[in-house]
Amino acid sequence: MTTSVKKEHRIQVLNEDITIRPSAVDGFFQCSYQWGKTFLEGITTIPGSRAAIGTAIHRGAEVYWSEAMERGEVDDNLGKLTDAAMEAWKEEIKDGVQYGDGETEGTCAKEIVSGTQTFVDDIAPYAQIPDFVEHRFTVELDHPLVKNLSGTVDYLWKNTLADLKTSKRKPSPANYTTQQSIYKYLAEANGHEIKHSNIHGVVLKAKPEGMILPLEPNVEQAKSLVNIMLDTLDLVWQDKYPIETILRPNPKYYLCSPKYCSLYGNGCPATSGWDTSGKPKTVKL
């Protein structure tokens, strides 16, 4: 049995003013095909419940710090924070959401409330009121496909950056080195001296727990990764080779499964029975 390449499954370059976000750099190297479909073509997917829960808790934290910055003191009004968090949740899932096994809207709401409470109890008392919260830093780039490198910093106090992470397990700071290194680069490129980088972790387990974990950035390594991305996208722009031979799928990526990727079995060269040369691939049953 053979299958043919479907034109609509090739990566189309529909976006020529890309913003490279710090959170998207590692994804380029984990599966550049998925990255290309997302950022060059602009496909959208239904958000997963875990990401939507994280967005909601972020919103609660943003309200907490924003009001503290205005007043010069904190207000542990949990009701106000959870209201803001739940509004963010509703906005995030208005077009649908993919729930995990055993999850419902009710279980997710419970996690949002407990996660927001954990932020207030376990993280906020050990962090200073920031100078900036949810603040965007940008560096413009002269590239035919990429207009800038830009990211929103969750928390900045004097010379300390912090990023809020929600997960079911204790976060490993090393997993966020690239992202945090780019945040440090962007902040310093915009006039801030950064000496400390932290992860504000909210662990959504049976008994939620919050923690502040230090992280050691590697700005030079992160800049090298971004430069590799820009060089690769130069090849895409030149249009000398099939784009799927440049932005190749990675079936060994740990998130390569129908649970995490809407492209799995739906046009992805690694999972849909055709290869990146554009020739039909024989599939053995």
C-alpha atoms as a printed R data frame, in Angstrom:
    type eleno elety resid chain resno       x      y      z
1   ATOM     1    CA   MET     A     1   0.000  0.000  0.000
2   ATOM     2    CA   THR     A     2   1.303  3.483 -0.790
3   ATOM     3    CA   THR     A     3   0.220  6.940  0.222
4   ATOM     4    CA   SER     A     4   0.861 10.204 -1.591
5   ATOM     5    CA   VAL     A     5   1.959 13.567 -0.319
6   ATOM     6    CA   LYS     A     6  -1.017 15.827  0.192
7   ATOM     7    CA   LYS     A     7  -0.332 19.410 -0.794
8   ATOM     8    CA   GLU     A     8  -2.181 20.797  2.202
9   ATOM     9    CA   HIS     A     9   0.137 18.853  4.527
10  ATOM    10    CA   ARG     A    10   3.302 20.574  3.334
11  ATOM    11    CA   ILE     A    11   4.550 23.528  5.347
12  ATOM    12    CA   GLN     A    12   3.340 26.745  3.755
13  ATOM    13    CA   VAL     A    13   5.144 30.005  4.473
14  ATOM    14    CA   LEU     A    14   2.211 32.272  5.265
15  ATOM    15    CA   ASN     A    15   3.894 34.335  7.952
16  ATOM    16    CA   GLU     A    16   6.917 36.453  7.041
17  ATOM    17    CA   ASP     A    17   7.094 38.554 10.207
18  ATOM    18    CA   ILE     A    18   7.657 35.910 12.859
19  ATOM    19    CA   THR     A    19   8.339 36.728 16.477
20  ATOM    20    CA   ILE     A    20  10.684 34.182 18.047
21  ATOM    21    CA   ARG     A    21   9.560 33.665 21.613
22  ATOM    22    CA   PRO     A    22  11.950 32.354 24.304
23  ATOM    23    CA   SER     A    23   9.561 29.476 25.032
24  ATOM    24    CA   ALA     A    24   9.592 28.369 21.366
25  ATOM    25    CA   VAL     A    25  13.344 27.998 20.832
26  ATOM    26    CA   ASP     A    26  13.761 24.531 22.332
27  ATOM    27    CA   GLY     A    27  10.696 23.400 20.356
28  ATOM    28    CA   PHE     A    28  12.443 24.258 17.096
29  ATOM    29    CA   PHE     A    29  15.157 21.712 17.879
30  ATOM    30    CA   GLN     A    30  12.775 19.133 19.334
31  ATOM    31    CA   CYS     A    31  10.603 19.031 16.182
32  ATOM    32    CA   SER     A    32  11.266 21.672 13.558
33  ATOM    33    CA   TYR     A    33   8.424 20.385 11.344
34  ATOM    34    CA   GLN     A    34   5.864 21.078 14.084
35  ATOM    35    CA   TRP     A    35   7.527 24.446 14.694
36  ATOM    36    CA   GLY     A    36   7.273 25.332 11.005
37  ATOM    37    CA   LYS     A    37   3.602 24.368 10.778
38  ATOM    38    CA   THR     A    38   2.883 26.464 13.863
39  ATOM    39    CA   PHE     A    39   4.919 29.598 13.225
40  ATOM    40    CA   LEU     A    40   5.445 29.735  9.447
41  ATOM    41    CA   GLU     A    41   2.037 28.428  8.445
42  ATOM    42    CA   GLY     A    42   0.118 29.593 11.490
43  ATOM    43    CA   ILE     A    43  -1.933 26.500 12.294
44  ATOM    44    CA   THR     A    44  -3.837 26.668 15.534
45  ATOM    45    CA   THR     A    45  -4.658 23.840 17.890
46  ATOM    46    CA   ILE     A    46  -7.069 23.330 20.761
47  ATOM    47    CA   PRO     A    47  -5.190 24.049 24.001
48  ATOM    48    CA   GLY     A    48  -4.494 21.264 26.451
49  ATOM    49    CA   SER     A    49  -5.957 21.506 29.926
50  ATOM    50    CA   ARG     A    50  -2.527 21.640 31.591
51  ATOM    51    CA   ALA     A    51  -1.485 24.706 29.592
52  ATOM    52    CA   ALA     A    52  -4.834 26.377 30.242
53  ATOM    53    CA   ILE     A    53  -4.518 25.737 33.989
54  ATOM    54    CA   GLY     A    54  -1.042 27.288 33.903
55  ATOM    55    CA   THR     A    55  -2.357 30.359 32.071
56  ATOM    56    CA   ALA     A    56  -5.071 30.767 34.688
57  ATOM    57    CA   ILE     A    57  -2.685 30.580 37.649
58  ATOM    58    CA   HIS     A    58  -0.364 33.011 35.865
59  ATOM    59    CA   ARG     A    59  -3.246 35.459 35.667
60  ATOM    60    CA   GLY     A    60  -3.912 35.165 39.387
61  ATOM    61    CA   ALA     A    61  -0.241 35.825 40.126
62  ATOM    62    CA   GLU     A    62  -0.218 38.793 37.753
63  ATOM    63    CA   VAL     A    63  -3.177 40.382 39.555
64  ATOM    64    CA   TYR     A    64  -1.519 39.734 42.928
65  ATOM    65    CA   TRP     A    65   1.732 41.454 41.955
66  ATOM    66    CA   SER     A    66   0.136 44.251 39.899
67  ATOM    67    CA   GLU     A    67  -2.017 45.359 42.818
68  ATOM    68    CA   ALA     A    68   0.910 45.060 45.227
69  ATOM    69    CA   MET     A    69   2.972 47.307 42.951
70  ATOM    70    CA   GLU     A    70   0.185 49.919 42.952
71  ATOM    71    CA   ARG     A    71  -0.296 49.921 46.742
72  ATOM    72    CA   GLY     A    72   3.240 49.173 47.862
73  ATOM    73    CA   GLU     A    73   1.986 46.231 49.927
74  ATOM    74    CA   VAL     A    74   0.441 42.829 49.272
75  ATOM    75    CA   ASP     A    75  -3.215 41.871 49.683
76  ATOM    76    CA   ASP     A    76  -3.878 38.158 50.140
77  ATOM    77    CA   ASN     A    77  -7.480 38.407 48.895
78  ATOM    78    CA   LEU     A    78  -7.721 34.920 47.451
79  ATOM    79    CA   GLY     A    79 -11.244 35.433 46.133
80  ATOM    80    CA   LYS     A    80 -10.122 38.275 43.860
81  ATOM    81    CA   LEU     A    81  -7.183 36.247 42.569
82  ATOM    82    CA   THR     A    82  -9.170 33.085 41.883
83  ATOM    83    CA   ASP     A    83 -11.862 35.119 40.119
84  ATOM    84    CA   ALA     A    84  -9.182 36.537 37.813
85  ATOM    85    CA   ALA     A    85  -7.683 33.084 37.322
86  ATOM    86    CA   MET     A    86 -11.038 31.522 36.428
87  ATOM    87    CA   GLU     A    87 -11.802 34.313 33.971
88  ATOM    88    CA   ALA     A    88  -8.486 33.573 32.266
89  ATOM    89    CA   TRP     A    89  -9.377 29.860 32.197
90  ATOM    90    CA   LYS     A    90 -12.737 30.573 30.539
91  ATOM    91    CA   GLU     A    91 -11.084 32.780 27.943
92  ATOM    92    CA   GLU     A    92  -8.439 30.154 27.219
93  ATOM    93    CA   ILE     A    93 -10.958 27.339 26.646
94  ATOM    94    CA   LYS     A    94 -13.731 29.289 24.896
95  ATOM    95    CA   ASP     A    95 -12.994 27.486 21.611
96  ATOM    96    CA   GLY     A    96 -12.480 24.103 23.236
97  ATOM    97    CA   VAL     A    97  -9.957 22.279 25.391
98  ATOM    98    CA   GLN     A    98  -8.332 18.848 25.416
99  ATOM    99    CA   TYR     A    99  -8.742 17.250 28.831
100 ATOM   100    CA   GLY     A   100  -6.317 14.659 30.129
101 ATOM   101    CA   ASP     A   101  -7.335 11.278 31.459
102 ATOM   102    CA   GLY     A   102  -9.769 11.636 34.348
103 ATOM   103    CA   GLU     A   103  -9.980 15.428 34.006
104 ATOM   104    CA   THR     A   104 -13.149 17.505 33.884
105 ATOM   105    CA   GLU     A   105 -13.830 21.211 34.023
106 ATOM   106    CA   GLY     A   106 -14.524 20.735 37.745
107 ATOM   107    CA   THR     A   107 -11.218 19.025 38.515
108 ATOM   108    CA   CYS     A   108  -9.339 21.701 36.560
109 ATOM   109    CA   ALA     A   109 -11.135 24.490 38.436
110 ATOM   110    CA   LYS     A   110 -10.152 22.838 41.719
111 ATOM   111    CA   GLU     A   111  -6.495 22.792 40.621
112 ATOM   112    CA   ILE     A   112  -6.634 26.441 39.583
113 ATOM   113    CA   VAL     A   113  -7.950 27.475 43.002
114 ATOM   114    CA   SER     A   114  -5.456 25.327 44.918
115 ATOM   115    CA   GLY     A   115  -2.589 26.391 42.667
116 ATOM   116    CA   THR     A   116  -3.400 30.073 43.150
117 ATOM   117    CA   GLN     A   117  -3.573 29.527 46.905
118 ATOM   118    CA   THR     A   118  -0.213 27.766 46.799
119 ATOM   119    CA   PHE     A   119   1.346 30.717 44.963
120 ATOM   120    CA   VAL     A   120   0.062 33.062 47.691
121 ATOM   121    CA   ASP     A   121   1.188 30.818 50.561
122 ATOM   122    CA   ASP     A   122   4.485 29.340 49.345
123 ATOM   123    CA   ILE     A   123   5.979 31.776 46.814
124 ATOM   124    CA   ALA     A   124   4.744 35.340 47.293
125 ATOM   125    CA   PRO     A   125   5.935 35.704 50.926
126 ATOM   126    CA   TYR     A   126   9.504 34.887 49.865
127 ATOM   127    CA   ALA     A   127   9.686 37.252 46.890
128 ATOM   128    CA   GLN     A   128   9.905 41.029 46.886
129 ATOM   129    CA   ILE     A   129   7.188 43.136 45.266
130 ATOM   130    CA   PRO     A   130   8.487 43.363 41.686
131 ATOM   131    CA   ASP     A   131   9.308 46.399 39.590
132 ATOM   132    CA   PHE     A   132   7.744 44.758 36.530
133 ATOM   133    CA   VAL     A   133   5.241 41.946 36.097
134 ATOM   134    CA   GLU     A   134   4.253 40.374 32.757
135 ATOM   135    CA   HIS     A   135   6.567 42.832 30.998
136 ATOM   136    CA   ARG     A   136   7.538 42.359 27.352
137 ATOM   137    CA   PHE     A   137  11.136 42.843 26.196
138 ATOM   138    CA   THR     A   138  11.996 42.895 22.480
139 ATOM   139    CA   VAL     A   139  15.082 42.927 20.269
140 ATOM   140    CA   GLU     A   140  14.425 43.743 16.611
141 ATOM   141    CA   LEU     A   141  16.060 41.524 13.971
142 ATOM   142    CA   ASP     A   142  16.935 42.180 10.330
143 ATOM   143    CA   HIS     A   143  15.779 38.892  8.797
144 ATOM   144    CA   PRO     A   144  13.422 38.157  5.879
145 ATOM   145    CA   LEU     A   145  11.175 35.890  7.971
146 ATOM   146    CA   VAL     A   146  11.777 36.998 11.567
147 ATOM   147    CA   LYS     A   147  10.968 40.500 12.766
148 ATOM   148    CA   ASN     A   148  12.146 40.175 16.360
149 ATOM   149    CA   LEU     A   149  13.072 38.125 19.391
150 ATOM   150    CA   SER     A   150  10.548 38.963 22.077
151 ATOM   151    CA   GLY     A   151   9.256 37.557 25.338
152 ATOM   152    CA   THR     A   152   7.130 38.469 28.336
153 ATOM   153    CA   VAL     A   153   8.891 38.260 31.692
154 ATOM   154    CA   ASP     A   154   6.664 37.097 34.544
155 ATOM   155    CA   TYR     A   155   8.580 38.889 37.299
156 ATOM   156    CA   LEU     A   156  11.472 41.347 37.518
157 ATOM   157    CA   TRP     A   157  12.723 42.871 40.745
158 ATOM   158    CA   LYS     A   158  15.931 44.910 40.580
159 ATOM   159    CA   ASN     A   159  18.467 42.383 39.222
160 ATOM   160    CA   THR     A   160  16.307 39.253 39.623
161 ATOM   161    CA   LEU     A   161  14.182 37.572 36.967
162 ATOM   162    CA   ALA     A   162  11.650 34.864 37.755
163 ATOM   163    CA   ASP     A   163   9.376 32.686 35.672
164 ATOM   164    CA   LEU     A   164   6.246 31.034 37.085
165 ATOM   165    CA   LYS     A   165   5.883 27.352 36.150
166 ATOM   166    CA   THR     A   166   3.011 24.996 36.958
167 ATOM   167    CA   SER     A   167   3.347 21.228 36.704
168 ATOM   168    CA   LYS     A   168   2.392 17.979 38.382
169 ATOM   169    CA   ARG     A   169   6.011 17.319 39.361
170 ATOM   170    CA   LYS     A   170   8.753 19.431 40.879
171 ATOM   171    CA   PRO     A   171  10.210 21.518 38.034
172 ATOM   172    CA   SER     A   172  13.805 20.940 36.991
173 ATOM   173    CA   PRO     A   173  15.432 24.357 36.401
174 ATOM   174    CA   ALA     A   174  17.799 22.846 33.813
175 ATOM   175    CA   ASN     A   175  14.800 22.204 31.542
176 ATOM   176    CA   TYR     A   176  14.241 25.952 31.295
177 ATOM   177    CA   THR     A   177  17.827 27.093 30.759
178 ATOM   178    CA   THR     A   178  17.329 28.174 27.143
179 ATOM   179    CA   GLN     A   179  14.145 30.098 27.838
180 ATOM   180    CA   GLN     A   180  15.494 31.855 30.925
181 ATOM   181    CA   SER     A   181  18.802 32.652 29.229
182 ATOM   182    CA   ILE     A   182  16.930 34.430 26.440
183 ATOM   183    CA   TYR     A   183  14.859 36.357 28.977
184 ATOM   184    CA   LYS     A   184  18.111 37.464 30.603
185 ATOM   185    CA   TYR     A   185  19.523 38.478 27.206
186 ATOM   186    CA   LEU     A   186  16.371 40.452 26.318
187 ATOM   187    CA   ALA     A   187  16.237 42.238 29.677
188 ATOM   188    CA   GLU     A   188  19.912 43.197 29.492
189 ATOM   189    CA   ALA     A   189  19.543 44.319 25.873
190 ATOM   190    CA   ASN     A   190  16.844 46.677 27.159
191 ATOM   191    CA   GLY     A   191  18.994 48.206 29.879
192 ATOM   192    CA   HIS     A   192  18.526 45.917 32.896
193 ATOM   193    CA   GLU     A   193  21.361 44.211 34.733
194 ATOM   194    CA   ILE     A   194  20.356 40.649 35.623
195 ATOM   195    CA   LYS     A   195  22.321 38.741 38.242
196 ATOM   196    CA   HIS     A   196  19.781 36.168 39.394
197 ATOM   197    CA   SER     A   197  17.267 33.936 37.613
198 ATOM   198    CA   ASN     A   198  14.655 31.875 39.436
199 ATOM   199    CA   ILE     A   199  11.838 29.472 38.755
200 ATOM   200    CA   HIS     A   200   8.692 30.061 40.800
201 ATOM   201    CA   GLY     A   201   7.272 26.538 40.779
202 ATOM   202    CA   VAL     A   202   3.711 25.545 41.653
203 ATOM   203    CA   VAL     A   203   3.473 21.752 41.860
204 ATOM   204    CA   LEU     A   204  -0.124 20.596 41.405
205 ATOM   205    CA   LYS     A   205  -0.012 17.301 43.246
206 ATOM   206    CA   ALA     A   206  -2.474 15.893 45.820
207 ATOM   207    CA   LYS     A   207  -1.146 18.420 48.327
208 ATOM   208    CA   PRO     A   208   0.082 21.346 46.162
209 ATOM   209    CA   GLU     A   209   3.461 22.857 46.942
210 ATOM   210    CA   GLY     A   210   5.227 26.035 45.861
211 ATOM   211    CA   MET     A   211   8.951 26.694 45.661
212 ATOM   212    CA   ILE     A   212  11.565 29.149 44.421
213 ATOM   213    CA   LEU     A   213  14.416 27.446 42.575
214 ATOM   214    CA   PRO     A   214  17.590 29.177 41.327
215 ATOM   215    CA   LEU     A   215  18.694 28.712 37.737
216 ATOM   216    CA   GLU     A   216  22.044 29.354 36.055
217 ATOM   217    CA   PRO     A   217  21.514 30.939 32.614
218 ATOM   218    CA   ASN     A   218  23.824 30.331 29.653
219 ATOM   219    CA   VAL     A   219  23.250 33.319 27.411
220 ATOM   220    CA   GLU     A   220  25.960 32.498 24.874
221 ATOM   221    CA   GLN     A   221  24.570 29.011 24.307
222 ATOM   222    CA   ALA     A   222  21.056 30.389 23.921
223 ATOM   223    CA   LYS     A   223  22.249 32.998 21.421
224 ATOM   224    CA   SER     A   224  23.947 30.231 19.424
225 ATOM   225    CA   LEU     A   225  20.669 28.308 19.264
226 ATOM   226    CA   VAL     A   226  18.781 31.369 18.041
227 ATOM   227    CA   ASN     A   227  21.466 32.004 15.414
228 ATOM   228    CA   ILE     A   228  21.124 28.405 14.178
229 ATOM   229    CA   MET     A   229  17.384 28.997 13.873
230 ATOM   230    CA   LEU     A   230  17.957 32.172 11.864
231 ATOM   231    CA   ASP     A   231  20.449 30.423  9.553
232 ATOM   232    CA   THR     A   232  17.995 27.559  9.023
233 ATOM   233    CA   LEU     A   233  15.182 29.965  8.244
234 ATOM   234    CA   ASP     A   234  17.490 31.679  5.746
235 ATOM   235    CA   LEU     A   235  17.526 28.375  3.832
236 ATOM   236    CA   VAL     A   236  13.744 28.264  3.972
237 ATOM   237    CA   TRP     A   237  13.563 31.805  2.601
238 ATOM   238    CA   GLN     A   238  15.922 30.981 -0.276
239 ATOM   239    CA   ASP     A   239  13.456 28.280 -1.401
240 ATOM   240    CA   LYS     A   240  16.097 26.086 -3.035
241 ATOM   241    CA   TYR     A   241  15.107 22.848 -1.336
242 ATOM   242    CA   PRO     A   242  11.832 21.235 -0.246
243 ATOM   243    CA   ILE     A   243  10.942 22.865  3.047
244 ATOM   244    CA   GLU     A   244  10.299 19.497  4.736
245 ATOM   245    CA   THR     A   245  13.927 18.510  4.127
246 ATOM   246    CA   ILE     A   246  14.994 21.596  6.094
247 ATOM   247    CA   LEU     A   247  12.360 21.574  8.823
248 ATOM   248    CA   ARG     A   248  12.256 17.859  9.505
249 ATOM   249    CA   PRO     A   249   9.980 15.965 11.889
250 ATOM   250    CA   ASN     A   250  11.423 14.149 14.861
251 ATOM   251    CA   PRO     A   251   9.518 10.940 15.683
252 ATOM   252    CA   LYS     A   252  11.860 10.372 18.646
253 ATOM   253    CA   TYR     A   253  10.642 13.548 20.348
254 ATOM   254    CA   TYR     A   254   9.007 12.491 23.611
255 ATOM   255    CA   LEU     A   255   5.864 14.493 22.783
256 ATOM   256    CA   CYS     A   256   5.489 12.865 19.343
257 ATOM   257    CA   SER     A   257   2.107 11.237 19.921
258 ATOM   258    CA   PRO     A   258  -1.546 11.935 19.069
259 ATOM   259    CA   LYS     A   259  -2.065 12.985 22.684
260 ATOM   260    CA   TYR     A   260   0.266 15.975 22.365
261 ATOM   261    CA   CYS     A   261   0.467 16.805 18.634
262 ATOM   262    CA   SER     A   262  -2.481 17.400 16.310
263 ATOM   263    CA   LEU     A   263  -0.205 16.717 13.315
264 ATOM   264    CA   TYR     A   264   0.460 13.139 14.377
265 ATOM   265    CA   GLY     A   265  -0.951 10.877 11.658
266 ATOM   266    CA   ASN     A   266  -2.429 13.936  9.967
267 ATOM   267    CA   GLY     A   267   0.178 14.959  7.412
268 ATOM   268    CA   CYS     A   268   3.324 14.775  9.516
269 ATOM   269    CA   PRO     A   269   6.034 13.151  7.341
270 ATOM   270    CA   ALA     A   270   7.126 10.910 10.201
271 ATOM   271    CA   THR     A   271   3.685  9.560 11.047
272 ATOM   272    CA   SER     A   272   1.531  9.771  7.914
273 ATOM   273    CA   GLY     A   273   3.127  7.324  5.477
274 ATOM   274    CA   TRP     A   274   5.174  9.658  3.282
275 ATOM   275    CA   ASP     A   275   8.741 10.870  3.355
276 ATOM   276    CA   THR     A   276  10.380 14.268  3.187
277 ATOM   277    CA   SER     A   277  11.557 13.810 -0.419
278 ATOM   278    CA   GLY     A   278   7.949 14.147 -1.539
279 ATOM   279    CA   LYS     A   279   7.866 10.598 -2.981
280 ATOM   280    CA   PRO     A   280   5.220  8.063 -1.933
281 ATOM   281    CA   LYS     A   281   6.429  5.833  0.843
282 ATOM   282    CA   THR     A   282   5.634  2.142  0.934
283 ATOM   283    CA   VAL     A   283   3.872  1.177  4.112
284 ATOM   284    CA   LYS     A   284   4.163 -2.472  5.141
285 ATOM   285    CA   LEU     A   285   1.221 -3.940  6.999
